[in-house]
Tab-separated table of C-alpha atoms in Angstrom:
chain	number	residue	atom	x	y	z
X	1	MET	CA	83.661	86.572	-92.349
X	2	LYS	CA	81.364	83.963	-90.876
X	3	PHE	CA	82.871	81.037	-88.993
X	4	ASN	CA	83.057	78.432	-91.759
X	5	THR	CA	84.826	80.921	-94.012
X	6	LYS	CA	87.180	81.942	-91.210
X	7	THR	CA	88.419	78.383	-90.731
X	8	ILE	CA	89.739	78.484	-94.294
X	9	HIS	CA	90.618	82.137	-94.846
X	10	GLY	CA	90.842	83.730	-91.387
X	11	GLY	CA	94.210	85.434	-90.889
X	12	GLN	CA	95.516	83.816	-94.083
X	13	LYS	CA	97.004	85.125	-97.313
X	14	PRO	CA	98.997	83.482	-100.082
X	15	GLU	CA	102.714	83.151	-99.372
X	16	ALA	CA	104.466	86.267	-100.635
X	17	THR	CA	107.360	84.750	-102.592
X	18	THR	CA	105.564	82.049	-104.583
X	19	GLY	CA	101.865	82.704	-104.076
X	20	ALA	CA	101.440	79.284	-102.403
X	21	VAL	CA	97.864	78.965	-101.153
X	22	MET	CA	98.902	76.873	-98.156
X	23	PRO	CA	101.749	78.288	-96.060
X	24	PRO	CA	105.021	76.446	-96.585
X	25	VAL	CA	106.578	74.494	-93.734
X	26	PHE	CA	109.452	76.787	-92.803
X	27	MET	CA	111.989	74.289	-91.454
X	28	THR	CA	114.500	76.850	-90.286
X	29	SER	CA	115.828	77.853	-86.897
X	30	THR	CA	117.242	81.238	-87.859
X	31	TYR	CA	116.824	84.073	-90.394
X	32	GLU	CA	119.107	86.467	-92.253
X	33	GLN	CA	119.511	89.959	-90.817
X	34	SER	CA	120.664	92.826	-93.033
X	35	SER	CA	122.119	94.552	-89.977
X	36	PRO	CA	122.077	93.524	-86.302
X	37	GLY	CA	118.435	93.598	-85.226
X	38	VAL	CA	117.200	94.479	-88.714
X	39	HIS	CA	115.244	91.634	-90.307
X	40	LYS	CA	111.964	90.762	-92.030
X	41	GLY	CA	110.036	90.066	-88.842
X	42	TYR	CA	111.789	86.832	-87.924
X	43	ALA	CA	115.097	86.424	-86.120
X	44	TYR	CA	114.995	83.023	-84.393
X	45	SER	CA	112.256	80.401	-84.518
X	46	ARG	CA	111.786	80.156	-80.770
X	47	GLY	CA	110.414	83.694	-80.999
X	48	ALA	CA	108.420	83.234	-84.190
X	49	ASN	CA	108.227	81.020	-87.260
X	50	PRO	CA	106.160	81.869	-90.373
X	51	THR	CA	104.284	78.546	-90.359
X	52	ARG	CA	103.434	78.965	-86.699
X	53	THR	CA	102.416	82.574	-87.343
X	54	ALA	CA	99.977	81.435	-90.031
X	55	LEU	CA	98.359	79.007	-87.591
X	56	GLU	CA	98.258	81.571	-84.786
X	57	ASN	CA	96.609	84.166	-87.025
X	58	ASN	CA	93.975	81.612	-87.961
X	59	LEU	CA	93.318	80.587	-84.344
X	60	ALA	CA	92.926	84.229	-83.313
X	61	SER	CA	90.412	84.696	-86.120
X	62	ILE	CA	88.174	81.711	-85.319
X	63	GLU	CA	88.150	82.510	-81.574
X	64	ASN	CA	87.400	86.197	-82.191
X	65	GLY	CA	90.652	87.111	-80.484
X	66	LYS	CA	93.521	89.368	-81.510
X	67	HIS	CA	96.562	87.361	-80.436
X	68	ALA	CA	97.210	83.604	-80.465
X	69	PHE	CA	100.132	81.446	-79.423
X	70	ALA	CA	100.834	77.830	-80.363
X	71	PHE	CA	102.597	75.662	-77.788
X	72	ALA	CA	104.246	72.256	-77.696
X	73	SER	CA	101.211	70.797	-75.861
X	74	GLY	CA	98.019	71.804	-74.106
X	75	LEU	CA	99.754	71.455	-70.749
X	76	ALA	CA	102.537	73.756	-71.951
X	77	ALA	CA	99.864	76.359	-72.694
X	78	ILE	CA	98.362	75.973	-69.201
X	79	ASP	CA	101.846	76.190	-67.702
X	80	CYS	CA	102.342	79.515	-69.489
X	81	VAL	CA	99.138	80.955	-68.013
X	82	LEU	CA	100.168	79.945	-64.495
X	83	ARG	CA	103.590	81.545	-64.984
X	84	THR	CA	101.862	84.930	-65.280
X	85	LEU	CA	101.132	84.572	-61.522
X	86	LYS	CA	103.439	84.794	-58.516
X	87	PRO	CA	103.768	82.869	-55.234
X	88	GLY	CA	100.828	83.550	-52.938
X	89	ASP	CA	98.371	84.119	-55.774
X	90	GLU	CA	95.243	81.980	-55.800
X	91	VAL	CA	93.536	80.140	-58.657
X	92	ILE	CA	89.865	79.118	-58.446
X	93	ALA	CA	89.169	76.078	-60.609
X	94	GLY	CA	86.265	73.786	-61.329
X	95	ASP	CA	85.955	70.602	-59.289
X	96	ASP	CA	85.895	68.451	-62.445
X	97	LEU	CA	89.149	68.963	-64.350
X	98	TYR	CA	91.268	67.095	-66.840
X	99	GLY	CA	93.626	64.951	-64.770
X	100	GLY	CA	96.740	66.509	-66.305
X	101	THR	CA	95.564	69.987	-65.335
X	102	TYR	CA	94.899	68.839	-61.762
X	103	ARG	CA	98.309	67.157	-61.630
X	104	MET	CA	100.034	70.346	-62.791
X	105	PHE	CA	98.156	72.433	-60.234
X	106	THR	CA	98.776	70.151	-57.261
X	107	ARG	CA	102.156	68.563	-57.947
X	108	LEU	CA	103.986	71.391	-59.657
X	109	PHE	CA	102.615	74.846	-58.962
X	110	GLU	CA	101.563	74.296	-55.351
X	111	LYS	CA	105.285	73.654	-54.731
X	112	TYR	CA	106.028	77.047	-56.279
X	113	GLY	CA	103.657	78.859	-53.945
X	114	LEU	CA	100.426	79.147	-55.915
X	115	GLU	CA	97.223	78.327	-54.067
X	116	PHE	CA	94.260	76.488	-55.588
X	117	SER	CA	90.627	76.105	-54.565
X	118	TYR	CA	88.016	73.991	-56.332
X	119	VAL	CA	84.320	74.726	-56.660
X	120	ASP	CA	81.311	73.346	-58.504
X	121	MET	CA	80.992	75.761	-61.418
X	122	ASN	CA	77.486	74.620	-62.296
X	123	VAL	CA	76.496	77.658	-60.215
X	124	ALA	CA	78.258	80.959	-60.952
X	125	THR	CA	77.767	82.283	-57.420
X	126	ASN	CA	79.936	79.428	-56.117
X	127	VAL	CA	82.842	81.096	-57.894
X	128	LYS	CA	81.992	84.521	-56.501
X	129	GLU	CA	81.819	83.187	-52.950
X	130	ALA	CA	85.249	81.557	-53.314
X	131	ILE	CA	87.030	84.779	-54.299
X	132	THR	CA	89.555	86.122	-51.800
X	133	GLY	CA	92.029	88.974	-51.847
X	134	LYS	CA	94.580	86.533	-53.257
X	135	THR	CA	92.505	85.414	-56.243
X	136	LYS	CA	94.147	86.264	-59.552
X	137	LEU	CA	92.791	83.622	-61.958
X	138	VAL	CA	89.606	81.607	-62.476
X	139	TRP	CA	90.186	78.431	-64.496
X	140	VAL	CA	87.061	77.145	-66.247
X	141	GLU	CA	86.484	73.929	-68.194
X	142	THR	CA	83.195	73.678	-70.041
X	143	PRO	CA	82.124	71.069	-70.941
X	144	THR	CA	84.258	69.414	-68.287
X	145	ASN	CA	86.393	66.328	-68.616
X	146	PRO	CA	84.981	63.718	-68.030
X	147	LEU	CA	81.620	64.526	-66.396
X	148	MET	CA	80.487	67.017	-69.030
X	149	LYS	CA	79.492	69.716	-66.543
X	150	ILE	CA	78.578	73.069	-68.060
X	151	ALA	CA	79.774	76.383	-66.639
X	152	ASP	CA	78.018	79.615	-67.621
X	153	ILE	CA	81.005	81.565	-68.965
X	154	LYS	CA	79.184	84.903	-69.226
X	155	ALA	CA	77.688	84.627	-65.729
X	156	ILE	CA	81.006	83.633	-64.161
X	157	SER	CA	82.852	86.423	-65.948
X	158	THR	CA	80.247	88.933	-64.779
X	159	VAL	CA	80.239	87.979	-61.086
X	160	VAL	CA	84.032	87.744	-60.951
X	161	LYS	CA	84.623	91.116	-62.606
X	162	GLU	CA	82.066	92.693	-60.255
X	163	VAL	CA	84.300	91.702	-57.349
X	164	ASN	CA	87.661	92.452	-58.972
X	165	SER	CA	88.054	93.384	-62.629
X	166	ALA	CA	91.744	92.420	-62.535
X	167	ILE	CA	91.009	88.717	-62.001
X	168	LEU	CA	91.607	86.805	-65.219
X	169	ILE	CA	89.040	84.341	-66.573
X	170	ALA	CA	90.621	81.475	-68.532
X	171	VAL	CA	88.505	78.888	-70.342
X	172	ASP	CA	89.648	75.474	-71.507
X	173	ASN	CA	87.636	75.272	-74.726
X	174	THR	CA	89.051	71.930	-75.885
X	175	PHE	CA	85.821	69.897	-75.751
X	176	ALA	CA	83.642	72.571	-77.348
X	177	THR	CA	86.069	73.984	-79.936
X	178	PRO	CA	85.626	77.457	-81.456
X	179	TYR	CA	82.941	75.976	-83.700
X	180	LEU	CA	80.606	75.441	-80.742
X	181	GLN	CA	81.537	78.277	-78.376
X	182	GLN	CA	83.788	81.314	-78.308
X	183	PRO	CA	84.600	82.295	-74.711
X	184	LEU	CA	86.201	85.638	-75.577
X	185	THR	CA	82.814	86.837	-76.822
X	186	LEU	CA	81.418	85.836	-73.398
X	187	ASP	CA	83.920	88.093	-71.598
X	188	ALA	CA	86.623	85.535	-70.818
X	189	ASP	CA	90.196	86.837	-70.990
X	190	ILE	CA	92.046	83.718	-72.131
X	191	VAL	CA	91.017	80.715	-74.218
X	192	MET	CA	93.082	77.538	-74.022
X	193	HIS	CA	92.990	74.566	-76.380
X	194	SER	CA	94.656	71.232	-76.388
X	195	ALA	CA	94.985	71.520	-80.149
X	196	THR	CA	95.986	67.861	-80.120
X	197	LYS	CA	92.255	67.159	-80.050
X	198	TYR	CA	89.592	68.679	-82.327
X	199	ILE	CA	91.752	71.496	-83.694
X	200	GLY	CA	94.194	69.035	-85.265
X	201	GLY	CA	91.420	66.502	-85.596
X	202	HIS	CA	93.408	63.541	-86.923
X	203	SER	CA	95.360	62.224	-83.900
X	204	ASP	CA	98.666	63.035	-85.566
X	205	LEU	CA	100.082	65.903	-83.505
X	206	VAL	CA	100.471	67.204	-79.953
X	207	MET	CA	99.930	70.945	-79.481
X	208	GLY	CA	98.398	73.602	-77.257
X	209	ALA	CA	97.146	77.121	-77.895
X	210	LEU	CA	96.245	80.316	-76.068
X	211	ILE	CA	94.112	83.081	-77.566
X	212	VAL	CA	93.548	86.521	-76.009
X	213	LYS	CA	92.309	89.993	-76.900
X	214	ASP	CA	94.306	92.194	-74.531
X	215	ALA	CA	97.620	93.461	-75.920
X	216	LYS	CA	99.419	93.612	-72.547
X	217	LEU	CA	98.367	90.083	-71.662
X	218	ALA	CA	99.530	88.939	-75.099
X	219	GLU	CA	102.888	90.596	-74.505
X	220	ASP	CA	103.278	88.773	-71.180
X	221	ILE	CA	102.341	85.417	-72.729
X	222	HIS	CA	104.737	85.876	-75.635
X	223	PHE	CA	107.596	86.737	-73.294
X	224	ILE	CA	106.979	83.609	-71.199
X	225	GLN	CA	106.705	81.434	-74.292
X	226	PHE	CA	109.899	82.892	-75.742
X	227	ALA	CA	111.805	82.662	-72.457
X	228	ALA	CA	110.624	79.144	-71.551
X	229	GLY	CA	110.654	77.827	-75.112
X	230	ALA	CA	107.598	75.552	-75.176
X	231	ILE	CA	106.779	76.325	-78.790
X	232	ALA	CA	104.949	74.354	-81.472
X	233	GLY	CA	107.195	73.213	-84.303
X	234	PRO	CA	106.589	74.173	-87.944
X	235	MET	CA	105.428	70.727	-89.114
X	236	ASP	CA	102.888	70.417	-86.290
X	237	SER	CA	101.748	73.973	-87.007
X	238	PHE	CA	101.182	73.022	-90.652
X	239	LEU	CA	99.170	69.949	-89.641
X	240	ALA	CA	97.075	71.898	-87.143
X	241	LEU	CA	96.282	74.598	-89.703
X	242	ARG	CA	95.250	71.894	-92.169
X	243	GLY	CA	93.004	70.443	-89.443
X	244	VAL	CA	91.332	73.784	-88.739
X	245	LYS	CA	90.239	74.064	-92.365
X	246	THR	CA	87.863	71.115	-91.902
X	247	LEU	CA	86.911	71.825	-88.271
X	248	HIS	CA	83.405	73.005	-89.098
X	249	ILE	CA	82.406	70.021	-91.207
X	250	ARG	CA	84.015	67.543	-88.807
X	251	MET	CA	82.256	69.070	-85.821
X	252	GLN	CA	78.895	68.834	-87.538
X	253	ARG	CA	79.305	65.051	-87.825
X	254	HIS	CA	80.798	64.748	-84.325
X	255	CYS	CA	77.706	66.501	-82.960
X	256	GLU	CA	75.268	64.395	-84.988
X	257	ASN	CA	76.901	61.143	-83.930
X	258	GLY	CA	77.375	62.284	-80.334
X	259	LYS	CA	73.675	62.963	-79.964
X	260	LYS	CA	72.715	59.571	-81.429
X	261	VAL	CA	75.163	57.757	-79.151
X	262	ALA	CA	73.908	59.635	-76.076
X	263	GLU	CA	70.290	58.815	-76.910
X	264	PHE	CA	71.137	55.153	-77.524
X	265	LEU	CA	72.947	54.836	-74.201
X	266	SER	CA	70.157	56.657	-72.352
X	267	ASN	CA	67.741	53.940	-73.433
X	268	HIS	CA	70.020	50.960	-72.756
X	269	ASP	CA	69.142	48.692	-69.850
X	270	LYS	CA	72.799	48.258	-68.802
X	271	VAL	CA	73.486	51.978	-68.520
X	272	GLU	CA	72.867	53.834	-65.259
X	273	ALA	CA	73.549	57.434	-66.345
X	274	VAL	CA	74.625	59.366	-69.429
X	275	TYR	CA	76.526	62.655	-69.312
X	276	TYR	CA	75.901	64.695	-72.450
X	277	PRO	CA	74.775	68.340	-72.485
X	278	GLY	CA	72.488	67.732	-75.456
X	279	LEU	CA	70.153	65.599	-73.341
X	280	GLU	CA	67.272	67.576	-71.881
X	281	ASN	CA	67.759	65.975	-68.454
X	282	HIS	CA	71.365	67.179	-68.274
X	283	LEU	CA	71.804	69.679	-65.435
X	284	GLY	CA	73.545	72.183	-67.710
X	285	HIS	CA	71.385	71.664	-70.797
X	286	GLU	CA	69.812	75.138	-70.813
X	287	ILE	CA	73.146	76.899	-70.312
X	288	ALA	CA	74.700	74.770	-73.061
X	289	LYS	CA	71.850	75.729	-75.400
X	290	LYS	CA	72.523	79.386	-74.642
X	291	GLN	CA	76.297	79.486	-75.099
X	292	MET	CA	77.019	76.591	-77.480
X	293	LYS	CA	76.039	76.180	-81.121
X	294	ASP	CA	75.574	72.424	-80.619
X	295	PHE	CA	76.593	69.855	-78.021
X	296	GLY	CA	79.711	68.178	-79.341
X	297	GLY	CA	80.962	64.636	-79.675
X	298	MET	CA	82.050	63.815	-76.119
X	299	VAL	CA	79.806	61.441	-74.159
X	300	SER	CA	80.422	59.842	-70.764
X	301	PHE	CA	78.281	57.176	-69.136
X	302	LYS	CA	78.123	54.885	-66.127
X	303	LEU	CA	77.241	51.217	-66.206
X	304	LYS	CA	74.642	49.837	-63.806
X	305	ASP	CA	77.181	47.182	-62.844
X	306	THR	CA	79.540	49.326	-60.771
X	307	SER	CA	82.408	46.845	-60.735
X	308	LYS	CA	85.674	47.639	-62.462
X	309	LYS	CA	85.451	44.217	-64.125
X	310	ALA	CA	82.266	45.180	-65.974
X	311	ALA	CA	83.880	48.373	-67.257
X	312	LEU	CA	86.972	46.492	-68.414
X	313	THR	CA	84.836	43.898	-70.213
X	314	PHE	CA	83.213	46.694	-72.203
X	315	LEU	CA	86.467	48.545	-72.816
X	316	GLU	CA	88.331	45.475	-74.031
X	317	ASN	CA	85.661	44.403	-76.499
X	318	THR	CA	84.738	47.429	-78.604
X	319	LYS	CA	85.689	47.050	-82.264
X	320	VAL	CA	85.022	50.427	-83.884
X	321	PHE	CA	85.720	52.455	-80.736
X	322	THR	CA	89.472	52.189	-80.096
X	323	LEU	CA	90.635	51.960	-76.482
X	324	ALA	CA	93.147	54.801	-76.299
X	325	GLU	CA	94.068	58.054	-74.603
X	326	SER	CA	93.057	61.406	-76.081
X	327	LEU	CA	89.978	62.520	-78.009
X	328	GLY	CA	88.767	64.700	-80.844
X	329	GLY	CA	90.112	62.748	-83.783
X	330	VAL	CA	88.054	61.567	-86.732
X	331	GLU	CA	88.108	58.054	-85.251
X	332	SER	CA	85.981	57.064	-82.247
X	333	LEU	CA	87.876	56.422	-79.015
X	334	VAL	CA	86.871	54.952	-75.671
X	335	SER	CA	88.684	55.463	-72.374
X	336	HIS	CA	88.428	54.703	-68.678
X	337	PRO	CA	89.029	57.915	-66.702
X	338	VAL	CA	89.875	56.147	-63.418
X	339	THR	CA	92.799	54.261	-64.913
X	340	MET	CA	93.717	56.521	-67.824
X	341	THR	CA	93.074	60.267	-68.115
X	342	HIS	CA	92.311	60.898	-64.428
X	343	ALA	CA	94.560	58.351	-62.707
X	344	SER	CA	96.623	61.199	-61.224
X	345	ILE	CA	93.654	62.435	-59.166
X	346	PRO	CA	93.511	60.788	-55.699
X	347	GLU	CA	90.785	58.147	-55.418
X	348	LYS	CA	88.986	60.021	-52.633
X	349	GLU	CA	88.728	63.153	-54.772
X	350	ARG	CA	87.631	61.210	-57.855
X	351	ILE	CA	84.855	59.405	-56.004
X	352	LYS	CA	83.654	62.619	-54.362
X	353	ILE	CA	82.850	64.204	-57.726
X	354	GLY	CA	81.600	61.017	-59.391
X	355	ILE	CA	84.579	59.622	-61.312
X	356	THR	CA	84.065	55.974	-60.397
X	357	ASP	CA	85.114	52.581	-61.776
X	358	SER	CA	81.943	52.321	-63.854
X	359	LEU	CA	82.481	55.639	-65.678
X	360	ILE	CA	83.418	55.353	-69.352
X	361	ARG	CA	84.247	58.252	-71.675
X	362	LEU	CA	83.609	58.206	-75.412
X	363	SER	CA	85.068	60.468	-78.043
X	364	VAL	CA	82.521	59.914	-80.794
X	365	GLY	CA	84.109	60.128	-84.219
X	366	ILE	CA	82.730	60.737	-87.688
X	367	GLU	CA	82.126	57.129	-88.762
X	368	ASP	CA	78.705	55.895	-89.831
X	369	GLU	CA	76.221	56.136	-86.993
X	370	GLU	CA	74.935	52.577	-87.502
X	371	ASP	CA	78.410	51.102	-87.050
X	372	LEU	CA	78.995	53.051	-83.852
X	373	LEU	CA	75.692	52.007	-82.289
X	374	ALA	CA	76.178	48.367	-83.319
X	375	ASP	CA	79.623	48.371	-81.716
X	376	LEU	CA	78.305	49.772	-78.443
X	377	GLU	CA	75.469	47.225	-78.443
X	378	GLN	CA	77.729	44.238	-78.915
X	379	ALA	CA	80.207	45.409	-76.260
X	380	LEU	CA	77.415	46.097	-73.755
X	381	SER	CA	75.876	42.687	-74.373
X	382	LEU	CA	78.945	40.785	-73.138
């Protein structure tokens, strides 16, 4: 199947008992066994639930993987990946990360003995040069949150595997979604999604996901998920699966509107810089063209007025763009990374990579383009 068909039919079949086209929401914690250990594939819903299975089969299909796992949140999915490591192991990560990922790395897993180093992944050789004998995992975001940096997944996978084929490559594919890029086809080992965002698409659930090809890695992930218990519930799984079925048509509009917003901001006299991989002057534009189908709906920009007051004036006065955490819903959102999504990163580290008071992040929704541009214009004019 091609992608658009996979979003609807991938890994799916009518429910066996009734022929229901959409999988029922199986609100059950346990399942009948005809004899101890003899059952119909389900024993206890922490291990597996039919609604969650339907979603996981679909996610594996659209990411060109073989095994998928739905978690209680994106951070729960990241936590599971890190639990495959042991004290003394090293993780190489990009220098521009979602604040919650950075917080987990530095305030949780450093205490448990993992080591982390951060490099600019705009250049694949930076990753290769950072590898040590302790390196077990490379954590990639592309596009990054919030500076929209682009990492060449294929190039990074190649240089890392040349040094040590046992090092895992994990890609946070939240911003791009499977519609725009599929890291497993670019030789990554693990794909992670905050399914809260574009996968769900309607700002009505919190969920994470991991997708892999390797059977042994899948076995390890399932054991950790089962033992730690950070599973997605059946109702959220139903909502996420419903969201996936419109992912392709939503992403088309997100991309169209994102490009128009980026172009508008690039030509505005109050805007200093725009971060959007679809712009030809973006540092990662050529790589994005190569590995992404389109450029997405996430746009960040900096005001020429570098004061926090100027940013707050803009943020407090948008009408169509809602000031809120998160991203990827059908509605347009605006956020201030310094005080919201990336507040957990120390100021010195934020400033070093360019997350300053004047940086604003937009999640461009699927509303009419004219309304979005008019809203930005009126808020910038204040």
